[in-house]
mmCIF file of C-alpha atoms and ligand atoms in Angstrom:
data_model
loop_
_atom_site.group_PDB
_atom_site.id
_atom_site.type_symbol
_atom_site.label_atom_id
_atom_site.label_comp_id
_atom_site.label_asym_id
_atom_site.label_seq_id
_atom_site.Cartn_x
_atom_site.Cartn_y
_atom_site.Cartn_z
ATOM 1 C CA UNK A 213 2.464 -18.920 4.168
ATOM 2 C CA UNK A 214 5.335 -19.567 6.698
ATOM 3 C CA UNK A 215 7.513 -16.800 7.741
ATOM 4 C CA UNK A 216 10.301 -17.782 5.814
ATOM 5 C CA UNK A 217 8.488 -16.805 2.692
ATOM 6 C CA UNK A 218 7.107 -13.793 4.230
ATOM 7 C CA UNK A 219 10.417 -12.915 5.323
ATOM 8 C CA UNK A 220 11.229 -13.664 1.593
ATOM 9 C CA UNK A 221 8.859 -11.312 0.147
ATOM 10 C CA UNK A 222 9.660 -8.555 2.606
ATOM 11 C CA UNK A 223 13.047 -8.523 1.489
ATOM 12 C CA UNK A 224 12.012 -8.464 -2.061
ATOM 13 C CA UNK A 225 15.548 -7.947 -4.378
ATOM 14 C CA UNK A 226 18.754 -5.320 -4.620
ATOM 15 C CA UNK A 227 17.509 -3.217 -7.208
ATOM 16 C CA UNK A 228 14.812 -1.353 -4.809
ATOM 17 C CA UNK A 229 16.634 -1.647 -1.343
ATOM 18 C CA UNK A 230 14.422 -3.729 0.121
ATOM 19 C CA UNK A 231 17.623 -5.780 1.349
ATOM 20 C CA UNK A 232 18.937 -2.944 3.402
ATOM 21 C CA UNK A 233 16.110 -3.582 5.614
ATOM 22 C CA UNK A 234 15.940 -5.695 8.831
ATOM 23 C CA UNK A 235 12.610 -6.504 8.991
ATOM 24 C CA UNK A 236 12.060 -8.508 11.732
ATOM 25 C CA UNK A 237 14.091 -6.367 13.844
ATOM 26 C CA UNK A 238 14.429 -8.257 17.081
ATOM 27 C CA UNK A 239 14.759 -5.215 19.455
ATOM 28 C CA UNK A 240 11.734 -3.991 17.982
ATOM 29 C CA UNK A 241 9.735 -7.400 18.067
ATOM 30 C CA UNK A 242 10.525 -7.847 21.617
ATOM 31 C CA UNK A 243 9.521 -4.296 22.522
ATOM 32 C CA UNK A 244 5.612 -4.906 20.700
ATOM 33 C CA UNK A 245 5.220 -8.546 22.399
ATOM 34 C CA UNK A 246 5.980 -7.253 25.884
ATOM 35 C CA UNK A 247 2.760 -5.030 25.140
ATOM 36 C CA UNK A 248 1.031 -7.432 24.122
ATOM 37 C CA UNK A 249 1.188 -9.393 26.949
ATOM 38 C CA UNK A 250 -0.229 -7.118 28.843
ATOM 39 C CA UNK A 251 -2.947 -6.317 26.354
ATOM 40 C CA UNK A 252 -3.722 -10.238 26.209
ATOM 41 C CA UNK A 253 -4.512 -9.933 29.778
ATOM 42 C CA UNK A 254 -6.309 -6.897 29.851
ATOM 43 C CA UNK A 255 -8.276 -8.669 26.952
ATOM 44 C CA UNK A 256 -9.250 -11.453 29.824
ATOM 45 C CA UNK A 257 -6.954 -13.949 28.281
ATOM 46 C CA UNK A 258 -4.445 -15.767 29.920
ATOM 47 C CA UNK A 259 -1.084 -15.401 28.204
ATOM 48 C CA UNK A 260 0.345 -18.667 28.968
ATOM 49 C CA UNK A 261 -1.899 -20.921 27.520
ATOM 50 C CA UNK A 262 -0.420 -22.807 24.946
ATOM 51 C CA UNK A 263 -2.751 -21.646 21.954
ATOM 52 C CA UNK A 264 -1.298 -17.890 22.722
ATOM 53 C CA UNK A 265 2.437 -18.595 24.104
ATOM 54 C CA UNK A 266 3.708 -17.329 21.243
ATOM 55 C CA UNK A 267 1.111 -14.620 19.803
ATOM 56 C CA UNK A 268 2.615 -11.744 21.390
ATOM 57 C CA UNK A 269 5.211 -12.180 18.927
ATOM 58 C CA UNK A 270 3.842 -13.168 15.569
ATOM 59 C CA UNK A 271 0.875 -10.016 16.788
ATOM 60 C CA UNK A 272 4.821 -7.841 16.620
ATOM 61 C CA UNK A 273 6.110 -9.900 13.848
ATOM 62 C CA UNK A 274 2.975 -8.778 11.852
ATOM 63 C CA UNK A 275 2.315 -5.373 12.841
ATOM 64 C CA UNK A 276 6.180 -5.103 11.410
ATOM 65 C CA UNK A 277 5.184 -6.891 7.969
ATOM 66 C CA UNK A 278 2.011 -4.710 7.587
ATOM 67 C CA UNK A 279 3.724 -1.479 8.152
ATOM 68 C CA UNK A 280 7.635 -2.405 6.383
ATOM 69 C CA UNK A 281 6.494 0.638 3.916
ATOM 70 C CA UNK A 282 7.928 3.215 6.383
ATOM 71 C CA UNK A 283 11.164 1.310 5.650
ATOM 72 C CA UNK A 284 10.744 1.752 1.449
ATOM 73 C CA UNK A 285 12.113 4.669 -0.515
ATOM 74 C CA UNK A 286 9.226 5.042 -3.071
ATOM 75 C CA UNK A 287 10.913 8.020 -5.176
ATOM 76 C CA UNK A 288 14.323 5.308 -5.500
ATOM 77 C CA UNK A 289 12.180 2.629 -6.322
ATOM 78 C CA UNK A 290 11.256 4.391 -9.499
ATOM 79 C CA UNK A 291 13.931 5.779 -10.194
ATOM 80 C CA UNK A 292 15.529 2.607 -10.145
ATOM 81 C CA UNK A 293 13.686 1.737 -13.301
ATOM 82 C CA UNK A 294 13.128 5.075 -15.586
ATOM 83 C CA UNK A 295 13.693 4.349 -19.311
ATOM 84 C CA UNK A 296 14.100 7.199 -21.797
ATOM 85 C CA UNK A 297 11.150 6.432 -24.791
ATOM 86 C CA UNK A 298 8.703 8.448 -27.015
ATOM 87 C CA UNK A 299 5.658 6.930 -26.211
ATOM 88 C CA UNK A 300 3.116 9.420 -25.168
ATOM 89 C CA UNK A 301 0.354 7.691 -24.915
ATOM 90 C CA UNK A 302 -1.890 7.015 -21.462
ATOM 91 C CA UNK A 303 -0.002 4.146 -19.968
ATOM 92 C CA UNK A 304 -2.967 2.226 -17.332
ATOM 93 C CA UNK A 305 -2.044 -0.376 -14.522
ATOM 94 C CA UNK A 306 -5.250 -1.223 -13.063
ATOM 95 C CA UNK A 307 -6.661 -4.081 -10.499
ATOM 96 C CA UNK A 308 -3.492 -3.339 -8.202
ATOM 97 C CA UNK A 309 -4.422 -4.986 -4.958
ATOM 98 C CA UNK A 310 -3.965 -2.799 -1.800
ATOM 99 C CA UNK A 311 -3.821 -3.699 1.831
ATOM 100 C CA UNK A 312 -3.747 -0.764 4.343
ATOM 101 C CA UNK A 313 -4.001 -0.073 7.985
ATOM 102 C CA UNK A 314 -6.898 2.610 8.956
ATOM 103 C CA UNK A 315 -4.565 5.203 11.312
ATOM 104 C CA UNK A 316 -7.597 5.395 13.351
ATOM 105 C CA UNK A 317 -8.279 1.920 14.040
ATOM 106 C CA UNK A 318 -5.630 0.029 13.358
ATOM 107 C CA UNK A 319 -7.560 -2.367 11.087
ATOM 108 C CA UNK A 320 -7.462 -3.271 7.368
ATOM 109 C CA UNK A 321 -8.730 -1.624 4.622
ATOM 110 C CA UNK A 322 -8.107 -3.333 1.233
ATOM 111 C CA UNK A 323 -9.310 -2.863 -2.371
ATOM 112 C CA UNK A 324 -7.982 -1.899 -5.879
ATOM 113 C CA UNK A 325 -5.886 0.691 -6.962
ATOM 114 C CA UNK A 326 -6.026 2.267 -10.112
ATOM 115 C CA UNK A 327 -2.994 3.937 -11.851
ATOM 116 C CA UNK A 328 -2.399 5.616 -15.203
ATOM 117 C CA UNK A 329 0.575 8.358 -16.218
ATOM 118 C CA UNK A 330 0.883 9.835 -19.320
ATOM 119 C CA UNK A 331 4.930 10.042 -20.420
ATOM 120 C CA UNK A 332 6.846 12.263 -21.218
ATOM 121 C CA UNK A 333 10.173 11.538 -22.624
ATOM 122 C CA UNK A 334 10.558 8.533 -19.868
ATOM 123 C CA UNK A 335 8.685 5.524 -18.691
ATOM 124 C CA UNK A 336 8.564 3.299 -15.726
ATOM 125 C CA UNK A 337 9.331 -0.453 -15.343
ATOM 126 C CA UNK A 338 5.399 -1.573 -14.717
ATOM 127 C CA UNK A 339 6.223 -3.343 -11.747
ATOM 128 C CA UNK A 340 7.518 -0.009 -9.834
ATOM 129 C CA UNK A 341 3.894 1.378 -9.931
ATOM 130 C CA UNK A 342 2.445 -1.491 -7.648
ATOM 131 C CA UNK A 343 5.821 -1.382 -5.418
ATOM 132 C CA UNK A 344 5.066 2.087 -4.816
ATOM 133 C CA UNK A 345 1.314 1.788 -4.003
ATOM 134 C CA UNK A 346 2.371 -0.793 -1.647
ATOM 135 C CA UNK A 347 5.053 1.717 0.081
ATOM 136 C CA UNK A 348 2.533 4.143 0.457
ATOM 137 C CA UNK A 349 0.039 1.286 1.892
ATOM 138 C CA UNK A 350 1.608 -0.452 3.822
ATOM 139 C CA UNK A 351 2.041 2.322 6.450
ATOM 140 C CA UNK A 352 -0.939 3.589 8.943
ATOM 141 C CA UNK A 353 -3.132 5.158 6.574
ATOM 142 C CA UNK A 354 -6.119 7.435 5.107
ATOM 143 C CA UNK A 355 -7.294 6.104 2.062
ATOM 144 C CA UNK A 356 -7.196 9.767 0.955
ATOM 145 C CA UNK A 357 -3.840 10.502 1.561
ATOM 146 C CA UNK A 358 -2.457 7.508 0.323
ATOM 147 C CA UNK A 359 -4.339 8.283 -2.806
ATOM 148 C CA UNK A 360 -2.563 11.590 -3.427
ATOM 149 C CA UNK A 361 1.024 10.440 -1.845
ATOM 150 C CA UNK A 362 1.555 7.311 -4.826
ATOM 151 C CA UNK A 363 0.275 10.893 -7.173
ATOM 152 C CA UNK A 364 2.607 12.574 -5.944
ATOM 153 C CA UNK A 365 5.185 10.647 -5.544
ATOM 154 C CA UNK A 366 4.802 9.301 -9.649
ATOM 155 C CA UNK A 367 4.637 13.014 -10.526
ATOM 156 C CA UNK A 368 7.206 14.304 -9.008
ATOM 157 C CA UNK A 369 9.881 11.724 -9.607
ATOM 158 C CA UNK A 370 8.977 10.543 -13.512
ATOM 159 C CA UNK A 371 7.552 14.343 -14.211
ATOM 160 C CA UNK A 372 4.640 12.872 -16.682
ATOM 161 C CA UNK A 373 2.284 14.745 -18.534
ATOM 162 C CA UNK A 374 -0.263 13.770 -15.997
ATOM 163 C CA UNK A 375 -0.913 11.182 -13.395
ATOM 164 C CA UNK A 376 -3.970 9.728 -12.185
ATOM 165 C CA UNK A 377 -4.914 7.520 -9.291
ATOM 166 C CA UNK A 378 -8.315 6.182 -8.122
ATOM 167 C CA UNK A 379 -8.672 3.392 -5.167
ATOM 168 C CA UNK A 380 -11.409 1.417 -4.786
ATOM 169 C CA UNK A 381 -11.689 0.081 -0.557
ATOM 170 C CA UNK A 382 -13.397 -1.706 2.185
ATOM 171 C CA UNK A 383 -12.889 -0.416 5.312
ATOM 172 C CA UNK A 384 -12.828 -3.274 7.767
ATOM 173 C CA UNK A 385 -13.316 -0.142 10.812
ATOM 174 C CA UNK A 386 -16.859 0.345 9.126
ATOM 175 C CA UNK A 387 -18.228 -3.805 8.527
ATOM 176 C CA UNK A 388 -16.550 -4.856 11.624
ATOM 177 C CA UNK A 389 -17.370 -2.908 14.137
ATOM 178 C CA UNK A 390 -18.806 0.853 14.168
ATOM 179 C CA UNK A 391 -21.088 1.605 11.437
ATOM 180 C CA UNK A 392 -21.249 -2.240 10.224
ATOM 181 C CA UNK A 393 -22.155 -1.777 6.975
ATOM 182 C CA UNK A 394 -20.540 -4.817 5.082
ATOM 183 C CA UNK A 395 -20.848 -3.629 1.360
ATOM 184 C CA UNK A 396 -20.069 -0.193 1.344
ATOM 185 C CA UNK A 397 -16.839 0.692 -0.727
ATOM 186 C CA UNK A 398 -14.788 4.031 -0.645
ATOM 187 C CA UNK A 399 -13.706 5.991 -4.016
ATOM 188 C CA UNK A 400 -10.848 7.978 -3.868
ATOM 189 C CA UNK A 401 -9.235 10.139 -6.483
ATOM 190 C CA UNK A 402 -6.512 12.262 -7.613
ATOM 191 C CA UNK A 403 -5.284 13.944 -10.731
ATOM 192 C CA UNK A 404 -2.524 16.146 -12.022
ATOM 193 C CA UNK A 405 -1.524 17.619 -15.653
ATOM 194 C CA UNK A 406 -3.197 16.142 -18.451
ATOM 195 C CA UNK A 407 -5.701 14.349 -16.008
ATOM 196 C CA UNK A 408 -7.050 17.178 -15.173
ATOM 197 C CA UNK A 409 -8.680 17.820 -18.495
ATOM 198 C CA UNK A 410 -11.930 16.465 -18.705
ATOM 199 C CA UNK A 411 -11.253 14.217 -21.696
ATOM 200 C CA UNK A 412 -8.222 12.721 -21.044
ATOM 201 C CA UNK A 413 -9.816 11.862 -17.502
ATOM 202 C CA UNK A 414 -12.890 10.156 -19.017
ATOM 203 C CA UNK A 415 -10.283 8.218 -20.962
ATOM 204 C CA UNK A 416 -8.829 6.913 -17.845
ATOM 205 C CA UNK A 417 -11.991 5.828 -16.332
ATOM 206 C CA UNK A 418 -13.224 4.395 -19.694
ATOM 207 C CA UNK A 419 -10.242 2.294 -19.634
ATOM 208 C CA UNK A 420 -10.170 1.319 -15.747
ATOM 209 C CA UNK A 421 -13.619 0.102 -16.133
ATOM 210 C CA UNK A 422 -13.465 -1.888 -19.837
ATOM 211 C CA UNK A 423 -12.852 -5.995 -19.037
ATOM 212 C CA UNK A 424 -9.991 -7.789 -21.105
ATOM 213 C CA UNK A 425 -12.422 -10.265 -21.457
HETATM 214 N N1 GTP B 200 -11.666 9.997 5.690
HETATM 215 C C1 GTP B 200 -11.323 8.781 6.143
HETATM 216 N N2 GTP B 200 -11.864 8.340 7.262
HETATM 217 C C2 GTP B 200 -11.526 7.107 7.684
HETATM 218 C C3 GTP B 200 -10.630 6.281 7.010
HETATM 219 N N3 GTP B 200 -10.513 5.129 7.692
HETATM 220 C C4 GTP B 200 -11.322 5.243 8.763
HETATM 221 N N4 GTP B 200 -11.940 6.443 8.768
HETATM 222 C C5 GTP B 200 -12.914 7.061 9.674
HETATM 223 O O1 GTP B 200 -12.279 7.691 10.749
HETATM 224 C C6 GTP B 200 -13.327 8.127 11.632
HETATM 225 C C7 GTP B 200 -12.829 8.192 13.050
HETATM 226 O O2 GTP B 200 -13.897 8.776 13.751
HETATM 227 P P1 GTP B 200 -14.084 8.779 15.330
HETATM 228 O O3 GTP B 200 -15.467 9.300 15.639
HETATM 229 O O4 GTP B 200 -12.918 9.466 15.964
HETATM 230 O O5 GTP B 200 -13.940 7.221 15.683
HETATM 231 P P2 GTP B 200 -15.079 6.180 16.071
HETATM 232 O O6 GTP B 200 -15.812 6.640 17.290
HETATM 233 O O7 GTP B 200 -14.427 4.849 16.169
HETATM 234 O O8 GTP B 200 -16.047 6.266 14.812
HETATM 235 P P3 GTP B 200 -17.018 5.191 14.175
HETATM 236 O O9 GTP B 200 -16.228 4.391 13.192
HETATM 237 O O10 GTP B 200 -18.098 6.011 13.507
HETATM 238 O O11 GTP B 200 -17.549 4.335 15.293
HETATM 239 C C8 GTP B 200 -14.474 7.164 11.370
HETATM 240 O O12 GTP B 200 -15.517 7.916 10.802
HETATM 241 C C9 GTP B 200 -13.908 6.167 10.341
HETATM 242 O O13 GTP B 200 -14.886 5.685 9.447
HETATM 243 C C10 GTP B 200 -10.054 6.792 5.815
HETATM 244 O O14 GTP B 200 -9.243 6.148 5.131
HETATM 245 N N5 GTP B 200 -10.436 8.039 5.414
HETATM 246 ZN ZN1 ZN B 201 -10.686 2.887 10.870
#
């Protein structure tokens, strides 16, 4: 993917804001390159070889793209799409691919996330629930806290009967280095309302594990 499409997908369209938002702000950029120079070095690289000339700033150009959520307004996002309707039934967007930053390390963690909300008197556009999981991720991150801020953030903006998230991640901090163990995965979870209840919840995992096929 070049940067032009990147750039295109960081921008995303009007309705959410993501226009507002200078993403590859240069000040910024050249700020993060001119440490990385020095971190190249410190590495035992040599900067101006032609393979890294210009790494410093796609290193900035990406740390911006993998963090843009600080830049996202997830409460407008949904509210940019709330439809009044009686359906009060368990509504369930699973499989949502997430890509995070560890806070700690700085590396990737990536996985599933799991989302379900149970309305009452309004809906959401489906799309808004995966643009606000990746708000939430793509920021420096605990898998736990990102778990209960997309909660929160779904229950206090569409005010459901319940809300309940559950992520599914690797933790690149724990197969790359560290601990180095390549298949384990972390389960997080959070519930409010409804979810709480002990059959609504097994609903929600009933459904978040059943295959369309
Ligand atoms: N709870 C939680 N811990 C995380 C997450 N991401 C990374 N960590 C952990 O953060 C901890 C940081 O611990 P430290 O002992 O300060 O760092 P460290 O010496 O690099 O630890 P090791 O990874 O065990 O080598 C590690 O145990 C990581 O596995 C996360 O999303 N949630
Ligand atoms: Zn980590």
């Amino acid at each position: 993917m070049d940067e032009d499409q990147i750039h295109q997908i960081a921008k995303g369209n009007e309705l959410d804001g993501y226009s507002k938002i200078d993403r590859y702000n240069q000040e910024k950029i050249d700020r993060i390159s001119s440490h990385y120079g020095g971190i190249l070095s410190d590495l035992g690289e040599d900067p101006s070889r032609e393979g890294l000339l210009k790494t410093p700033e796609r290193v900035a150009k990406a740390l911006q793209f993998l963090t843009h959520g600080y830049d996202l307004k997830p409460e407008e996002i949904l509210r940019s799409a709330m439809f009044r309707e009686e359906y009060s039934q368990m509504v369930v967007v699973k499989d949502i691919e997430v890509y995070s930053m560890c806070e700690h390390h700085m590396l990737p963690f990536f996985g599933k996330a799991h989302v379900a909300y149970i309305p009452n008197g309004h809906i959401v556009g489906l799309s808004k629930i995966p643009r606000v999981v990746d708000a939430y991720a793509r920021r420096l991150q605990v898998q736990e806290r990102l778990t209960n801020e997309i909660r929160d953030c779904i229950q206090s903006t569409l005010e459901p009967m319940g809300v309940a998230v559950v992520i599914e991640c690797k933790h690149l901090c724990m197969s790359m280095r560290g601990i180095q163990k390549q298949n384990s995965v972390t389960t997080t979870s959070a519930f409010t309302g409804a979810f709480v209840n002990e059959k609504t919840r097994a609903e929600f995992l009933r459904l978040i594990t059943a295959s369309l096929d």
